Short mmCIF file of C-alpha atoms in Angstrom, two decimals:
data_model
loop_
_atom_site.label_atom_id
_atom_site.label_comp_id
_atom_site.label_asym_id
_atom_site.label_seq_id
_atom_site.Cartn_x
_atom_site.Cartn_y
_atom_site.Cartn_z
CA MET F 3 121.80 -1.89 91.32
CA THR F 4 123.95 -2.56 88.26
CA LYS F 5 122.56 -5.29 86.04
CA LYS F 6 124.98 -8.09 85.22
CA VAL F 7 123.93 -10.83 82.80
CA LEU F 8 125.67 -14.20 82.69
CA LEU F 9 125.13 -15.83 79.29
CA ILE F 10 126.01 -19.52 79.43
CA ASP F 11 127.14 -21.48 76.39
CA GLY F 12 125.26 -24.62 77.38
CA MET F 13 126.75 -26.86 74.70
CA ALA F 14 130.33 -25.95 75.64
CA LEU F 15 129.74 -26.69 79.33
CA LEU F 16 127.83 -29.91 78.68
CA PHE F 17 130.39 -31.41 76.27
CA ARG F 18 133.29 -30.39 78.49
CA SER F 19 131.61 -32.00 81.50
CA PHE F 20 130.84 -35.20 79.60
CA PHE F 21 134.36 -35.81 78.34
CA ALA F 22 135.95 -34.86 81.66
CA THR F 23 134.44 -38.00 83.23
CA SER F 24 133.69 -40.30 80.28
CA VAL F 25 137.42 -40.65 79.64
CA TYR F 26 137.47 -42.62 82.91
CA ASN F 27 134.19 -44.41 82.07
CA ARG F 28 132.40 -42.58 84.87
CA PHE F 29 128.88 -42.03 83.54
CA MET F 30 127.04 -41.85 86.91
CA TYR F 31 123.84 -43.72 86.05
CA THR F 32 120.57 -43.28 87.94
CA SER F 33 118.78 -46.35 89.27
CA LYS F 34 116.74 -46.24 86.04
CA GLY F 35 119.92 -46.51 83.98
CA ILE F 36 120.06 -42.89 82.78
CA PRO F 37 123.60 -41.46 82.51
CA THR F 38 124.02 -38.09 84.24
CA ASN F 39 127.76 -37.38 84.23
CA ALA F 40 127.52 -34.45 81.78
CA VAL F 41 124.54 -32.87 83.57
CA GLN F 42 126.20 -33.11 86.99
CA GLY F 43 129.37 -31.50 85.67
CA PHE F 44 127.32 -28.83 83.93
CA VAL F 45 125.54 -27.95 87.19
CA LYS F 46 128.88 -27.61 89.00
CA HIS F 47 130.18 -25.29 86.27
CA MET F 48 126.96 -23.26 86.24
CA ILE F 49 126.83 -22.78 90.01
CA SER F 50 130.56 -22.06 90.24
CA SER F 51 130.20 -19.32 87.62
CA MET F 52 127.21 -17.80 89.38
CA GLU F 53 129.22 -17.71 92.60
CA ALA F 54 132.28 -16.24 90.84
CA PHE F 55 130.54 -13.52 88.81
CA ASN F 56 127.54 -12.79 91.05
CA PRO F 57 125.16 -11.98 88.16
CA THR F 58 121.70 -10.49 88.57
CA HIS F 59 120.43 -12.39 85.50
CA VAL F 60 121.30 -15.71 83.85
CA VAL F 61 120.37 -17.20 80.44
CA CYS F 62 121.52 -20.49 78.93
CA CYS F 63 121.89 -20.96 75.14
CA TRP F 64 121.81 -24.22 73.18
CA ASP F 65 122.28 -25.70 69.73
CA MET F 66 119.03 -27.10 68.36
CA GLY F 67 120.33 -29.89 66.12
CA SER F 68 123.24 -30.20 63.71
CA LYS F 69 121.52 -28.67 60.66
CA THR F 70 122.04 -24.91 60.46
CA PHE F 71 122.33 -22.17 57.85
CA ARG F 72 126.08 -22.87 57.90
CA THR F 73 125.64 -26.52 56.86
CA GLU F 74 123.38 -25.29 54.05
CA MET F 75 126.13 -22.92 52.88
CA PHE F 76 128.90 -25.51 53.13
CA ASP F 77 128.13 -29.26 53.23
CA ASP F 78 131.41 -30.08 54.95
CA TYR F 79 130.89 -27.66 57.84
CA LYS F 80 131.63 -29.65 61.02
CA ALA F 81 131.33 -32.83 58.93
CA ASN F 82 134.49 -34.17 60.53
CA ARG F 83 132.87 -34.37 63.96
CA PRO F 84 131.73 -37.77 65.22
CA ALA F 85 128.14 -38.36 66.31
CA PRO F 86 127.54 -37.69 70.03
CA PRO F 87 128.31 -40.69 72.26
CA GLN F 88 125.26 -42.78 73.17
CA GLU F 89 125.63 -41.90 76.86
CA LEU F 90 125.43 -38.18 76.08
CA ILE F 91 122.28 -38.21 73.93
CA PRO F 92 119.69 -38.53 76.77
CA GLN F 93 121.46 -35.78 78.67
CA PHE F 94 120.66 -33.10 76.06
CA ASP F 95 117.05 -32.91 77.23
CA LEU F 96 117.87 -33.72 80.83
CA VAL F 97 120.20 -30.74 81.26
CA LYS F 98 117.51 -28.35 80.04
CA GLU F 99 115.10 -29.76 82.63
CA VAL F 100 117.67 -29.05 85.33
CA VAL F 101 118.29 -25.49 84.06
CA GLU F 102 114.52 -24.99 84.09
CA ALA F 103 114.41 -26.15 87.71
CA PHE F 104 116.71 -23.21 88.53
CA ASP F 105 114.19 -20.91 86.74
CA ILE F 106 116.88 -20.02 84.20
CA PRO F 107 115.65 -19.55 80.60
CA ASN F 108 116.81 -22.05 77.95
CA ILE F 109 117.25 -20.31 74.59
CA GLY F 110 117.87 -21.95 71.19
CA LEU F 111 116.66 -21.63 67.62
CA ALA F 112 116.51 -24.29 64.90
CA GLY F 113 118.80 -23.43 61.99
CA TYR F 114 121.25 -21.51 64.16
CA GLU F 115 123.97 -22.35 66.64
CA ALA F 116 124.10 -21.49 70.33
CA ASP F 117 126.82 -18.96 69.43
CA ASP F 118 124.33 -17.00 67.31
CA CYS F 119 121.88 -16.86 70.21
CA LEU F 120 124.69 -15.77 72.54
CA GLY F 121 125.71 -13.04 70.09
CA THR F 122 122.18 -11.76 69.60
CA LEU F 123 121.33 -11.68 73.31
CA ALA F 124 124.70 -10.19 74.26
CA LYS F 125 124.19 -7.35 71.80
CA SER F 126 120.68 -6.72 73.10
CA TYR F 127 121.50 -6.91 76.82
CA SER F 128 124.71 -4.87 76.55
CA GLU F 129 122.63 -1.76 75.96
CA GLU F 130 121.44 -1.84 79.57
CA ALA F 131 123.68 -4.29 81.44
CA GLU F 132 127.18 -5.67 81.81
CA VAL F 133 127.37 -9.02 80.00
CA ILE F 134 129.67 -11.97 80.69
CA ILE F 135 129.60 -14.92 78.29
CA LEU F 136 130.74 -18.20 79.84
CA THR F 137 132.17 -20.64 77.31
CA GLY F 138 135.10 -22.85 76.42
CA ASP F 139 134.90 -21.84 72.77
CA GLN F 140 137.52 -19.37 71.55
CA ASP F 141 135.29 -18.42 68.58
CA VAL F 142 133.04 -16.53 71.01
CA LEU F 143 135.85 -14.04 71.69
CA GLN F 144 134.72 -12.12 68.59
CA LEU F 145 131.68 -11.00 70.61
CA ILE F 146 133.74 -8.96 73.07
CA THR F 147 132.74 -5.30 73.08
CA GLU F 148 132.92 -2.42 75.54
CA ASN F 149 130.13 -3.95 77.62
CA VAL F 150 130.62 -7.65 76.82
CA LYS F 151 133.35 -9.82 78.36
CA VAL F 152 134.07 -13.49 77.70
CA ALA F 153 135.00 -15.91 80.48
CA LEU F 154 136.85 -18.93 79.10
CA LEU F 155 136.65 -22.09 81.19
CA GLN F 156 139.96 -23.29 82.55
CA LYS F 157 140.83 -26.57 84.26
CA GLY F 158 138.65 -27.45 87.25
CA TYR F 159 135.62 -25.54 88.54
CA GLY F 160 135.53 -21.79 89.14
CA ASN F 161 138.67 -21.05 87.11
CA TYR F 162 138.33 -18.63 84.19
CA GLU F 163 140.32 -16.47 81.84
CA VAL F 164 138.18 -13.34 81.59
CA LEU F 165 138.89 -11.18 78.56
CA ASP F 166 137.68 -7.69 77.72
CA GLU F 167 138.73 -5.60 74.70
CA ASN F 168 142.10 -4.65 76.20
CA GLY F 169 142.82 -8.17 77.40
CA PHE F 170 142.04 -9.63 73.99
CA TYR F 171 144.29 -7.10 72.26
CA GLU F 172 147.14 -7.89 74.67
CA LYS F 173 146.70 -11.61 73.98
CA LYS F 174 146.26 -11.52 70.20
CA GLY F 175 147.48 -8.12 68.99
CA LEU F 176 144.13 -7.80 67.22
CA THR F 177 140.65 -6.47 67.99
CA PRO F 178 137.89 -9.00 68.75
CA ARG F 179 136.22 -8.28 65.39
CA GLN F 180 139.47 -9.06 63.58
CA LEU F 181 139.20 -12.60 64.95
CA ILE F 182 136.57 -13.23 62.25
CA ASP F 183 138.99 -12.30 59.47
CA LEU F 184 141.78 -14.24 61.18
CA LYS F 185 139.66 -17.39 61.09
CA ALA F 186 138.54 -16.66 57.54
CA ILE F 187 142.17 -16.64 56.41
CA MET F 188 143.63 -19.48 58.49
CA GLY F 189 140.50 -21.69 58.38
CA ASP F 190 139.29 -23.87 61.23
CA SER F 191 140.08 -27.58 61.40
CA SER F 192 137.59 -28.07 64.24
CA ASP F 193 134.67 -26.59 62.26
CA ASN F 194 136.15 -28.07 59.06
CA TYR F 195 136.41 -25.09 56.75
CA PRO F 196 139.56 -24.34 54.79
CA GLY F 197 140.35 -20.62 54.69
CA VAL F 198 143.35 -19.74 52.52
CA LYS F 199 145.34 -22.92 51.95
CA GLY F 200 148.92 -22.53 53.10
CA ILE F 201 148.39 -19.44 55.30
CA GLY F 202 148.57 -20.16 59.02
CA GLU F 203 147.73 -18.14 62.12
CA LYS F 204 151.11 -16.40 62.40
CA THR F 205 151.07 -15.04 58.83
CA ALA F 206 147.34 -14.25 58.96
CA SER F 207 147.80 -12.26 62.20
CA LYS F 208 150.75 -10.35 60.75
CA LEU F 209 148.78 -9.43 57.63
CA LEU F 210 145.78 -8.27 59.68
CA MET F 211 147.99 -6.16 61.95
CA GLU F 212 149.27 -4.44 58.82
CA TYR F 213 146.14 -4.25 56.64
CA GLN F 214 143.33 -4.48 59.27
CA THR F 215 140.80 -6.55 57.28
CA VAL F 216 140.44 -9.14 54.53
CA GLU F 217 139.45 -6.28 52.20
CA GLY F 218 142.56 -4.35 53.23
CA ILE F 219 144.75 -7.34 52.40
CA LEU F 220 143.09 -7.86 49.02
CA GLU F 221 143.36 -4.15 48.17
CA ASN F 222 147.10 -4.39 48.86
CA ILE F 223 147.61 -7.85 47.38
CA HIS F 224 150.38 -6.48 45.15
CA SER F 225 152.38 -5.76 48.33
CA LEU F 226 152.32 -9.39 49.49
CA THR F 227 155.07 -11.86 48.65
CA LYS F 228 154.59 -13.73 45.39
CA SER F 229 153.78 -16.92 47.32
CA GLN F 230 151.21 -15.20 49.58
CA ARG F 231 149.59 -13.43 46.64
CA GLN F 232 149.21 -16.74 44.79
CA LYS F 233 147.65 -18.42 47.82
CA PHE F 234 145.07 -15.66 48.25
CA GLU F 235 144.23 -15.59 44.55
CA ASP F 236 143.79 -19.37 44.49
CA SER F 237 141.47 -19.32 47.52
CA LEU F 238 139.35 -16.18 47.04
CA GLU F 239 136.01 -17.98 46.96
CA LEU F 240 136.85 -20.13 49.99
CA LEU F 241 138.14 -17.06 51.84
CA HIS F 242 134.82 -15.24 51.53
CA LEU F 243 132.86 -18.39 52.37
CA SER F 244 135.05 -19.05 55.41
CA ARG F 245 134.42 -15.53 56.69
CA GLU F 246 130.67 -16.04 56.51
CA LEU F 247 131.02 -19.34 58.35
CA ALA F 248 133.25 -17.76 61.00
CA THR F 249 130.93 -14.81 61.69
CA ILE F 250 128.64 -15.24 64.68
CA LYS F 251 125.28 -13.72 63.81
CA CYS F 252 124.02 -11.09 66.25
CA ASP F 253 120.62 -10.51 64.67
CA VAL F 254 118.84 -13.88 64.79
CA PRO F 255 115.15 -13.93 65.76
CA VAL F 256 115.52 -14.88 69.42
CA SER F 257 114.72 -12.83 72.47
CA CYS F 258 114.37 -13.20 76.21
CA ASP F 259 113.17 -10.17 78.12
CA LEU F 260 115.65 -9.37 80.85
CA PRO F 261 113.12 -9.64 83.73
CA LEU F 262 112.53 -13.29 82.75
CA ALA F 263 116.22 -13.97 83.36
CA THR F 264 116.32 -12.47 86.86
CA ILE F 265 117.77 -14.95 89.34
CA THR F 266 114.94 -16.32 91.46
CA ILE F 267 116.02 -19.79 92.55
CA ASP F 268 113.47 -21.88 94.45
CA ARG F 269 115.67 -24.18 96.51
CA ASP F 270 112.88 -26.74 97.05
CA LYS F 271 112.23 -26.97 93.31
CA VAL F 272 115.93 -27.54 92.63
CA MET F 273 116.28 -30.12 95.39
CA ASP F 274 113.22 -32.02 94.13
CA LYS F 275 114.85 -32.26 90.70
CA PHE F 276 118.14 -33.37 92.23
CA GLU F 277 116.33 -36.04 94.22
CA GLU F 278 114.56 -37.27 91.09
CA LEU F 279 117.91 -37.56 89.27
CA GLU F 280 119.73 -38.90 92.34
CA PHE F 281 122.26 -36.04 92.40
CA ASN F 282 123.38 -36.87 95.90
CA GLY F 283 126.74 -35.12 95.71
CA LEU F 284 125.55 -31.69 94.56
CA HIS F 285 123.66 -30.41 97.60
CA SER F 286 126.64 -28.41 98.88
CA PHE F 287 126.94 -26.70 95.47
CA VAL F 288 123.33 -25.51 95.59
CA SER F 289 123.92 -23.93 99.00
CA LYS F 290 126.35 -21.53 97.31
CA VAL F 291 123.60 -19.80 95.33
CA CYS F 292 120.42 -20.30 97.34
#
């Protein structure tokens, strides 16, 4: 039987689920006053993806706090992001309890982001299995390789844009690895790093199509327009810093032996957890996977 690993970007699913309902002030409190809207949405996304991709193994990756090696490198990294809403905070631990009830490993490492754990595990597992990374984060597309696909969440449940190497090239005109250099040049307003001031995605893509890499562009800087050359020369330090910030690490010290991620769902264990959290509307979802 072919091994197929579903790597779940837990943070992406949890935040997406929270804001999908919080915008309507639907927080779905338990009788003890604990909000569960994000966790319930997360479970729906998780089960829908398991039904859609039919994996043999599942692992869920998480951020472990806001301080990482990237914030040490650049103080302003993600500094523009507001603190998590009060109703979301108790759900960070709660969602991991629910994942645990499904006997799915929770993986995270202080000082690194969930993306780095996804990258490291994807690289490791791809040597012996097909890997699908489920996320809503376009940054993760850089991890696509011959044996690693990325499934981007679309509107609703069970809807995905699944990209492999060919699909990414058709969409962007670049290779997945070139996405790192693209972000290094154009910067990222969401993660709050600057790139090369005055160079946007269109110009950055065009330059990478012609010169392949940041190094290739700099080696041919005399061939750029006077304006482009000036912009690169003025932003050299920030360009190299931005590339480090944009690069997902695939060699962080995390591991999860594949047998531990084999799907072995104990329906009674899951239903006990649902009863504890008063997830009355999710029973039909569970029936799809166990």
